[in-house]
Coordinates of C-alpha atoms and ligand atoms in Angstrom, one line a residue:
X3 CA -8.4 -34.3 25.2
X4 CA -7.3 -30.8 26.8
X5 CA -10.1 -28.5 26.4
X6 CA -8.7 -25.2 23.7
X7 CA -10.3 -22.3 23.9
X8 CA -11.5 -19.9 21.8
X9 CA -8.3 -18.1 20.9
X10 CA -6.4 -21.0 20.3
X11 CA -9.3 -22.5 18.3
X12 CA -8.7 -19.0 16.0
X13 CA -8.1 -20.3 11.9
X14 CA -8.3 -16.3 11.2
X15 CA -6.7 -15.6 7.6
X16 CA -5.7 -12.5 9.5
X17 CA -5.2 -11.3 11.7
X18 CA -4.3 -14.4 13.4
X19 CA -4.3 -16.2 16.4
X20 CA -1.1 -14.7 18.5
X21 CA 0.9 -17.2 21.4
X22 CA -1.1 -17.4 24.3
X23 CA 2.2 -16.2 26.4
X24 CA 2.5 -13.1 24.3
X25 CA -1.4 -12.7 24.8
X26 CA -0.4 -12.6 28.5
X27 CA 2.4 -10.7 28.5
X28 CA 0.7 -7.5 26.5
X29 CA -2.2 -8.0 29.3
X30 CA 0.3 -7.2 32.0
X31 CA 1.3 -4.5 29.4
X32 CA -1.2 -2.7 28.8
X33 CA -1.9 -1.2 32.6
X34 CA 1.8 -1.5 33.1
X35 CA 5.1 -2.1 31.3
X36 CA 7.5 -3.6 34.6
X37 CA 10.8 -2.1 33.9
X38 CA 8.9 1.5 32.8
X39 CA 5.8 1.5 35.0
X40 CA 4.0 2.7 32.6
X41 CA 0.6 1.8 30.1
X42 CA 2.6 0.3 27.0
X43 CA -0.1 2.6 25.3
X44 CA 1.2 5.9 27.0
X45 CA 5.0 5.2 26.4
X46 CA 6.6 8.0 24.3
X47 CA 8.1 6.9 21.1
X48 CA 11.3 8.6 21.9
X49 CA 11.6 7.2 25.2
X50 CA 15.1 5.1 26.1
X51 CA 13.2 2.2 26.3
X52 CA 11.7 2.1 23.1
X53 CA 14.4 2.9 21.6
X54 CA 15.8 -0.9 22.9
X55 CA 12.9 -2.0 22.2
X56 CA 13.2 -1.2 18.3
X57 CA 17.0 -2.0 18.7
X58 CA 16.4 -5.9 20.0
X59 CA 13.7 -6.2 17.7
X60 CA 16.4 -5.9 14.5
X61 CA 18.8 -8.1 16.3
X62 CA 16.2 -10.8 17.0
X63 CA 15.2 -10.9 13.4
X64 CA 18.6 -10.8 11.9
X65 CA 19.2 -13.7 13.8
X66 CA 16.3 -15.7 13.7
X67 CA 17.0 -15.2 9.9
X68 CA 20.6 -15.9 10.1
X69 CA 21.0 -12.6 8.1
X70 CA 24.3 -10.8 8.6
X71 CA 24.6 -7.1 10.7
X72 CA 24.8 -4.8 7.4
X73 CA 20.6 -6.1 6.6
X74 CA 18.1 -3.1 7.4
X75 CA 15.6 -4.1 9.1
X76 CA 12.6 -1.3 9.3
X77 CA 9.3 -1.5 10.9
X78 CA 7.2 0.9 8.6
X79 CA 3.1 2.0 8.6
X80 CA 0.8 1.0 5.7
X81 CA 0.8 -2.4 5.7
X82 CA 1.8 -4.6 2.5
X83 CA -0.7 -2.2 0.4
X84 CA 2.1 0.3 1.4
X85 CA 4.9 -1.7 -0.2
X86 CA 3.1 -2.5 -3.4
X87 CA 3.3 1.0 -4.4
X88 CA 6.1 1.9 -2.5
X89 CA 8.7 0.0 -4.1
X90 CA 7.8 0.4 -8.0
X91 CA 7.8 4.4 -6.7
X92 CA 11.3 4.2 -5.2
X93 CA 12.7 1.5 -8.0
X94 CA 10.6 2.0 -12.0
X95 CA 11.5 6.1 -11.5
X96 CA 14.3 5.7 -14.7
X97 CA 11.7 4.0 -17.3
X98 CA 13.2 0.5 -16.0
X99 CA 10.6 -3.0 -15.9
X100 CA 10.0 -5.0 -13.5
X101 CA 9.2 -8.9 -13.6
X102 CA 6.4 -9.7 -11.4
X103 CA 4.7 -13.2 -11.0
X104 CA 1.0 -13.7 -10.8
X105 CA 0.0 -16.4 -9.0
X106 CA -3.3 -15.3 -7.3
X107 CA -5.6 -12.3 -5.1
X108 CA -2.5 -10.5 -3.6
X109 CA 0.4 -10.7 -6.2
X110 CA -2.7 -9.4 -8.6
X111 CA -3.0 -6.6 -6.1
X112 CA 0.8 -6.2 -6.2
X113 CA 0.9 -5.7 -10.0
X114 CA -2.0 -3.3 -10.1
X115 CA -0.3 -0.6 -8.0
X116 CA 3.4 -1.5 -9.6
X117 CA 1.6 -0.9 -12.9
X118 CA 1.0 2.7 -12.2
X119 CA 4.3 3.6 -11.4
X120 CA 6.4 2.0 -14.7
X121 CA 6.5 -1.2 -17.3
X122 CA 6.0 -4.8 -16.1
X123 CA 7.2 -8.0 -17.3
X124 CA 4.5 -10.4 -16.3
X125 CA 6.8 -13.3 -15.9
X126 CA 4.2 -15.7 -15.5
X127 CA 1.1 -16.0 -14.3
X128 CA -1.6 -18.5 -12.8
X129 CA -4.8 -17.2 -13.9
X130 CA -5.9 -19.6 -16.7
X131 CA -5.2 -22.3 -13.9
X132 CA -7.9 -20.1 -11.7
X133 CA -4.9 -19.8 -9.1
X134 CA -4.2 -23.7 -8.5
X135 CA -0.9 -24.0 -8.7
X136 CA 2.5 -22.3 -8.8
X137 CA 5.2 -22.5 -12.0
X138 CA 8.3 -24.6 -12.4
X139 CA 11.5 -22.3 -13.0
X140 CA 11.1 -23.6 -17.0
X141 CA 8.0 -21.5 -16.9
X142 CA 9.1 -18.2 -15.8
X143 CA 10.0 -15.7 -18.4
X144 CA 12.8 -13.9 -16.2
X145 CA 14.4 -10.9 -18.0
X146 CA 18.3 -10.2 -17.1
X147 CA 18.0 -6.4 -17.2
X148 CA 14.7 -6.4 -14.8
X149 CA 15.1 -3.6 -12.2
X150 CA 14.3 -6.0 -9.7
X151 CA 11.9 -9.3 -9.7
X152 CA 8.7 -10.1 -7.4
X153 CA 6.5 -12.8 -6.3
X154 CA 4.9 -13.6 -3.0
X155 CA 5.7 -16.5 -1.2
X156 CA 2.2 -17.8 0.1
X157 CA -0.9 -16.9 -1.8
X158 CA -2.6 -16.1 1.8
X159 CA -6.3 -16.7 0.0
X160 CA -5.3 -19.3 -2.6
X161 CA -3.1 -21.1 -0.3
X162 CA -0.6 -21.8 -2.5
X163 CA 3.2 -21.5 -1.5
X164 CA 6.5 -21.7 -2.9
X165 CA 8.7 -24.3 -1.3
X166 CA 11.5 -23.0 -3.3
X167 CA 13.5 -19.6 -4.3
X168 CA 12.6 -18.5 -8.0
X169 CA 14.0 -16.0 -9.6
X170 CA 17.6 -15.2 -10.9
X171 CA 20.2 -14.1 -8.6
X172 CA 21.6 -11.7 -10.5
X173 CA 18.5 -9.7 -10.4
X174 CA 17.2 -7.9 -7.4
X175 CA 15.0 -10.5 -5.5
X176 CA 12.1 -8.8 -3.6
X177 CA 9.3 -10.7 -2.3
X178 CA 5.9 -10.0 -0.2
X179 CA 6.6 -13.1 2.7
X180 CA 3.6 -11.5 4.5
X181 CA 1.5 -15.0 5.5
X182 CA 4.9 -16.8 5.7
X183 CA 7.5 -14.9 7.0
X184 CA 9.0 -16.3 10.7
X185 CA 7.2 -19.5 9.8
X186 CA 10.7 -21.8 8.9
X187 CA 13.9 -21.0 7.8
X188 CA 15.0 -19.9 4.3
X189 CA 17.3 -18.6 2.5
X190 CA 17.0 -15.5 2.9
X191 CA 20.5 -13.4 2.2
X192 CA 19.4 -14.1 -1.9
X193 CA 16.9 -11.5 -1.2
X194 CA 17.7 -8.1 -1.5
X195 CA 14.2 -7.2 0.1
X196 CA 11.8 -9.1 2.1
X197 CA 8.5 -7.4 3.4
X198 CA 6.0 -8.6 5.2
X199 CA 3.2 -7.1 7.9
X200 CA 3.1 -8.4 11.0
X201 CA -0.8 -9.7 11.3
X202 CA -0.4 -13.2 10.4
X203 CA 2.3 -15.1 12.3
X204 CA 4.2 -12.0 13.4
X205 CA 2.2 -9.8 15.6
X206 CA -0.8 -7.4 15.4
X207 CA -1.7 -5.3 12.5
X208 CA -0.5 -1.9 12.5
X209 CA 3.2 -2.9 11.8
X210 CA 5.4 -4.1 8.2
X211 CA 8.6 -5.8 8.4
X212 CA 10.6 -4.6 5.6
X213 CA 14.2 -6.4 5.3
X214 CA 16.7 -4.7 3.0
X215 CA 20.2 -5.9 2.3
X216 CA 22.8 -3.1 2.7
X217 CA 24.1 -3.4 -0.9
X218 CA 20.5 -3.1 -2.5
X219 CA 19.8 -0.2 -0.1
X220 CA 22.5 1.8 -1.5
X221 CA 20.8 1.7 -4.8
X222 CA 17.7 3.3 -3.5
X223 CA 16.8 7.1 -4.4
X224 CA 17.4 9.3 -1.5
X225 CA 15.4 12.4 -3.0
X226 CA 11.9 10.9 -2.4
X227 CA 9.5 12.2 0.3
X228 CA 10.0 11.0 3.6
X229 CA 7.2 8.5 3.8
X230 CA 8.0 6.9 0.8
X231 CA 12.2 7.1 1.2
X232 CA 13.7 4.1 2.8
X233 CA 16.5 5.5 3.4
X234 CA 14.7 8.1 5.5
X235 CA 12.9 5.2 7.2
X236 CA 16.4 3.6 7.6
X237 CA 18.3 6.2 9.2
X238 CA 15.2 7.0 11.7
X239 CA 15.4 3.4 13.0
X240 CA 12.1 3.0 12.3
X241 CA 11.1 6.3 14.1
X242 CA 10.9 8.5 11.4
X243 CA 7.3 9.5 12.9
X244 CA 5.1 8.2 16.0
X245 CA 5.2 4.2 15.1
X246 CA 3.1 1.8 16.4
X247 CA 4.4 1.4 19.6
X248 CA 1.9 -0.9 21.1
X249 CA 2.4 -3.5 17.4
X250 CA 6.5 -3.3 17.5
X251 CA 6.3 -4.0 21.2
X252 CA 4.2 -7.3 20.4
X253 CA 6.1 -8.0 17.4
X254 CA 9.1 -7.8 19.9
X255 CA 7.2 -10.3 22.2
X256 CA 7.1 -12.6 19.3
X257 CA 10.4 -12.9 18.4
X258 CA 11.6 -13.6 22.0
X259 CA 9.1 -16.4 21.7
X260 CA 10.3 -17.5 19.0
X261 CA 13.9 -17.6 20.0
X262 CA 13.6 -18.5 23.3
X263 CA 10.3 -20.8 23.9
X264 CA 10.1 -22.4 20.4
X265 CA 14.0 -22.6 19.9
X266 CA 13.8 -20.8 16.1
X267 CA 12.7 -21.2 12.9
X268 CA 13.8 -24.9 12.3
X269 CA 11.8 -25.6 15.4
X270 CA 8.2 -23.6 14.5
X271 CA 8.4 -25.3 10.6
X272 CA 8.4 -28.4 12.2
X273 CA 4.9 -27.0 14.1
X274 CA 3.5 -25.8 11.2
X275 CA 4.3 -29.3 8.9
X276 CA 2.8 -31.1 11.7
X277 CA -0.6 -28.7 11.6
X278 CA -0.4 -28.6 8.2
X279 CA 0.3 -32.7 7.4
X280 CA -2.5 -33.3 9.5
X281 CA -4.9 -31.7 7.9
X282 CA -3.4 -32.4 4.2
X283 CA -3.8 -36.0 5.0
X284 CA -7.6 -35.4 6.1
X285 CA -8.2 -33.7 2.5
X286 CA -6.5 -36.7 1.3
X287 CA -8.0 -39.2 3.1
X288 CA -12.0 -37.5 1.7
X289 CA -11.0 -36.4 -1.6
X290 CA -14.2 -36.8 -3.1
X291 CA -15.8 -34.5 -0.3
X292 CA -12.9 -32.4 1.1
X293 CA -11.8 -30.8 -2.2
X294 CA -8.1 -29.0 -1.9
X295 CA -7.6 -26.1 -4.3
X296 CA -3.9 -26.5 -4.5
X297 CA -1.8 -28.4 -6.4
X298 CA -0.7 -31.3 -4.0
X299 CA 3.2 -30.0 -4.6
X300 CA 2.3 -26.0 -3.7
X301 CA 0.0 -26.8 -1.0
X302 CA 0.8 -24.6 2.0
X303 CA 1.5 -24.7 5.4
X304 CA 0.3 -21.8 6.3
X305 CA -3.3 -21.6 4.8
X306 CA -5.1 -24.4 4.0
X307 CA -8.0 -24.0 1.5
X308 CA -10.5 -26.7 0.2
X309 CA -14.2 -26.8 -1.2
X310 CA -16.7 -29.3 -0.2
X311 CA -18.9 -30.5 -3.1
X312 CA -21.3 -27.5 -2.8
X313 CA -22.2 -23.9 -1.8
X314 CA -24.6 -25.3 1.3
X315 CA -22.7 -27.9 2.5
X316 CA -19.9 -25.6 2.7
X317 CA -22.3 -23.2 4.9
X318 CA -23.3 -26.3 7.2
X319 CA -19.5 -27.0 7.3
X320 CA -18.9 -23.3 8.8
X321 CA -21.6 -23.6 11.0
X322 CA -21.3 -26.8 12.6
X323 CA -17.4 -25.9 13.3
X324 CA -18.4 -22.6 14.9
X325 CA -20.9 -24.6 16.8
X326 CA -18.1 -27.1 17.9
X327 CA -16.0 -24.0 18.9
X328 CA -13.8 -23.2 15.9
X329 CA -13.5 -19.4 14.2
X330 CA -12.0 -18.2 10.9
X331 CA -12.8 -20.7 8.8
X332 CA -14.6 -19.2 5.9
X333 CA -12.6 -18.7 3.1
X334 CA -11.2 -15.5 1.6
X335 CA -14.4 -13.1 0.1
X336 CA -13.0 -13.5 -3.2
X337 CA -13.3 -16.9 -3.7
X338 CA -15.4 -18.3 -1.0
X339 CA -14.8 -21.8 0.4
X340 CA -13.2 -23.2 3.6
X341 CA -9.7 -21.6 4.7
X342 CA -8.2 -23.1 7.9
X343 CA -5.0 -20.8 8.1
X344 CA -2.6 -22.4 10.3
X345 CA -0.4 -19.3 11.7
X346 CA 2.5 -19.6 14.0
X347 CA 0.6 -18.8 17.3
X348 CA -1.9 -22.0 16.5
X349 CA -1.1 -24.9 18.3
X350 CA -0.6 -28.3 17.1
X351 CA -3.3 -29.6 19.6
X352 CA -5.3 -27.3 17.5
X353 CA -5.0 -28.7 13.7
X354 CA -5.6 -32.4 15.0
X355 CA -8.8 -31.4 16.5
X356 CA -9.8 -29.6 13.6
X357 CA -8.7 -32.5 11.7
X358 CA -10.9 -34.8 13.4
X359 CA -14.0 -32.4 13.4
X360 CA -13.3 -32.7 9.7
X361 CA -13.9 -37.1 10.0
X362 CA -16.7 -36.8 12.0
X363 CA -18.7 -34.0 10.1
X364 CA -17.8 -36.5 6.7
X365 CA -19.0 -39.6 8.1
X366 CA -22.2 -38.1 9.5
X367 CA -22.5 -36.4 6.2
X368 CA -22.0 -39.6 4.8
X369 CA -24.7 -41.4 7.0
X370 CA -27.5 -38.9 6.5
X371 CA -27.4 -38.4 3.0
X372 CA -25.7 -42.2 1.4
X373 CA -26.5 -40.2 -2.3
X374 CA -24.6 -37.2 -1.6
X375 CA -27.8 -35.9 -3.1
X376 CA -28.8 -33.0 -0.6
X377 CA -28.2 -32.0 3.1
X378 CA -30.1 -33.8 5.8
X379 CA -31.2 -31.4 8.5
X380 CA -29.9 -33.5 10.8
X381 CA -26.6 -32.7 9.6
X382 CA -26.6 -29.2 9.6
Ligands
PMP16 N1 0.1 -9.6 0.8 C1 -0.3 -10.7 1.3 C2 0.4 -12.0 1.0 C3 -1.5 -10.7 2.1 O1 -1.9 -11.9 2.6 C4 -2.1 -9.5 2.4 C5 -3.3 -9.4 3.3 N2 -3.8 -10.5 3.9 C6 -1.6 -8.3 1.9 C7 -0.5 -8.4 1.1 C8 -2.2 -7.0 2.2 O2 -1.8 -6.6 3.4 P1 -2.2 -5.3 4.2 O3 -3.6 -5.4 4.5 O4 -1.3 -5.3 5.4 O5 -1.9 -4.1 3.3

């Protein structure tokens, strides 16, 4: 088997493992940009050059995302957090609600900061289910005359996704696609906002894809302060102050990857299903030890997250992986666990030899301790 190493043996949560070419190609970078001669970390902002750079950027995810030439696409500071408040600010100013689905940590994090800004509709929400699973559309209590509806696509610490599009179209769609966005195709013109930062399959922290369709953009308030205004962010392209030069740049390096290497979205799901399958069927195959939080039909492909059957075996789990190699395992702080997050820049060589550190630590869990009563040291 072809030795990984440590980088592509990365199951970060997040920031994630990035493509080993784009690794290489922001090495080169760093003393020296080729067609600038320069540091990439002493090019000006407002130099030609980086102004192309921004400018390919928006092309390469319009078309990646089959999204037409009237979608915005801004690359703003502040992460998601940023966005949570951001968007209530520019959109609940008129005494209008907003539905907004709970379905684990970050959508809760969502609603908190929304909640300070207007009235929510909680259209549904996963709690009493501790965060297991995701609703069916007869669940959802969708109102008609909602300012706009959110939800987050992957539940990055629950690891729960949707594999469909809720919501009504005739109410603006907005959704948080930060652990899933540029990991397969969608359909994403029924969005009139996408946001997402850049640390999980995208790039390096420091950067936030925000996506706005041209009609929806319109409706935005133009009097807010700058920082807060898309419009403002808009009509800078994304220079409204000194971005993140050295993030876009990678972010840049990503999409050409993706494009050009991988061949585009279709072509990286079919990567992550693989990655994912693999270890889905190990969780499947040891279901009385390998214990999956999700609900077999909203199990992710980006982040998958299981229990074994206690506390310290979870702990020799984490340890004998780093031991063999592996990083990023440990689940999120919140809710403890195993998390193998399965990002874009993992390789598929990757999952199956996770998978099969998986077999052997459960048979010779298995052998040592025929009661599942306790841990044998030899095990640990
Ligand atoms: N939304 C989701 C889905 C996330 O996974 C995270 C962080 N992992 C956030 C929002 C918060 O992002 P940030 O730290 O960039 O503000």
């Amino acid at each position: 088997m072809m030795k990984l190493n440590a980088n592509q043996l990365n199951f970060s949560g997040g920031p994630g493992a990035l493509p080993e070419s784009v690794l290489q190609q922001l090495q080169t970078a760093m003393l020296c940009v080729p067609e600038v001669g320069l540091s990439i970390l002493g090019i000006s902002h407002r130099s030609q050059w980086f102004a192309q750079v921004v400018h390919e950027l928006e092309d390469n995810i319009r078309q990646l995302m089959g999204l037409p030439d009237t979608t915005r696409v801004l690359m703003m500071q502040g992460g998601a957090t940023q966005q949570f408040s951001m968007l209530p600010m520019n959109l609940l100013r008129d005494g209008q609600s907003a539905d907004y689905i709970h379905s684990g940590y970050w959508s809760g994090k969502a609603i908190h900061e929304a909640e300070k800004s207007g009235k929510l509709n909680l259209a549904w929400s996963g709690k009493a289910d501790q965060f297991s699973r995701l609703p069916s559309d007869a669940e959802l209590q969708l109102s008609k005359d909602a300012a706009y509806f959110h939800y987050i696509s992957n539940e990055t610490v629950e690891g729960l996704q949707f594999h469909r599009v809720p919501g009504r179209d005739d109410v603006p769609r907005i959704c948080d696609m930060s652990s899933d966005l540029l990991s397969a195709p969608g359909e994403f013109n029924r969005y009139a906002m996408i946001y997402a930062h850049a640390q999980k399959n995208i790039g390096p922290a420091g950067v936030t894809l925000v996506i706005l369709r041209d009609d929806f953009m319109q409706t935005l308030p133009k009097d807010l302060p700058g920082f807060i205004n898309y419009h403002a962010q808009a009509d800078a392209h994304s220079i409204y102050n000194t971005p993140p030069v050295f993030a876009i740049y990678s972010v840049l390096l990503v999409t050409r990857w993706l494009l050009h290497d991988i061949g585009g979205l279709h072509n990286i799901a079919k990567h992550n299903e693989l990655k994912a399958a693999c270890l889905y069927q190990v969780l499947d195959d040891y279901a009385d030890f390998y214990r999956g939080r999700a609900a077999i039909a909203d199990r992710s492909n980006m982040n998958v997250v299981f229990n074994l059957p206690n506390a310290e075996i979870e702990q020799a789990f984490l340890q004998a992986a780093q031991q063999a190699g592996f990083s990023g395992l440990n689940g999120h702080r919140s809710i403890g666990g195993i998390r193998a997050s399965i990002y874009n820049g993992l390789e598929i060589a990757a999952a199956d030899q996770l998978a099969d550190f998986m077999q052997t630590f459960y048979k010779r869990y298995k052998i040592s301790t025929p009661q599942t009563s306790g841990l044998s040291t030899a095990y640990a």
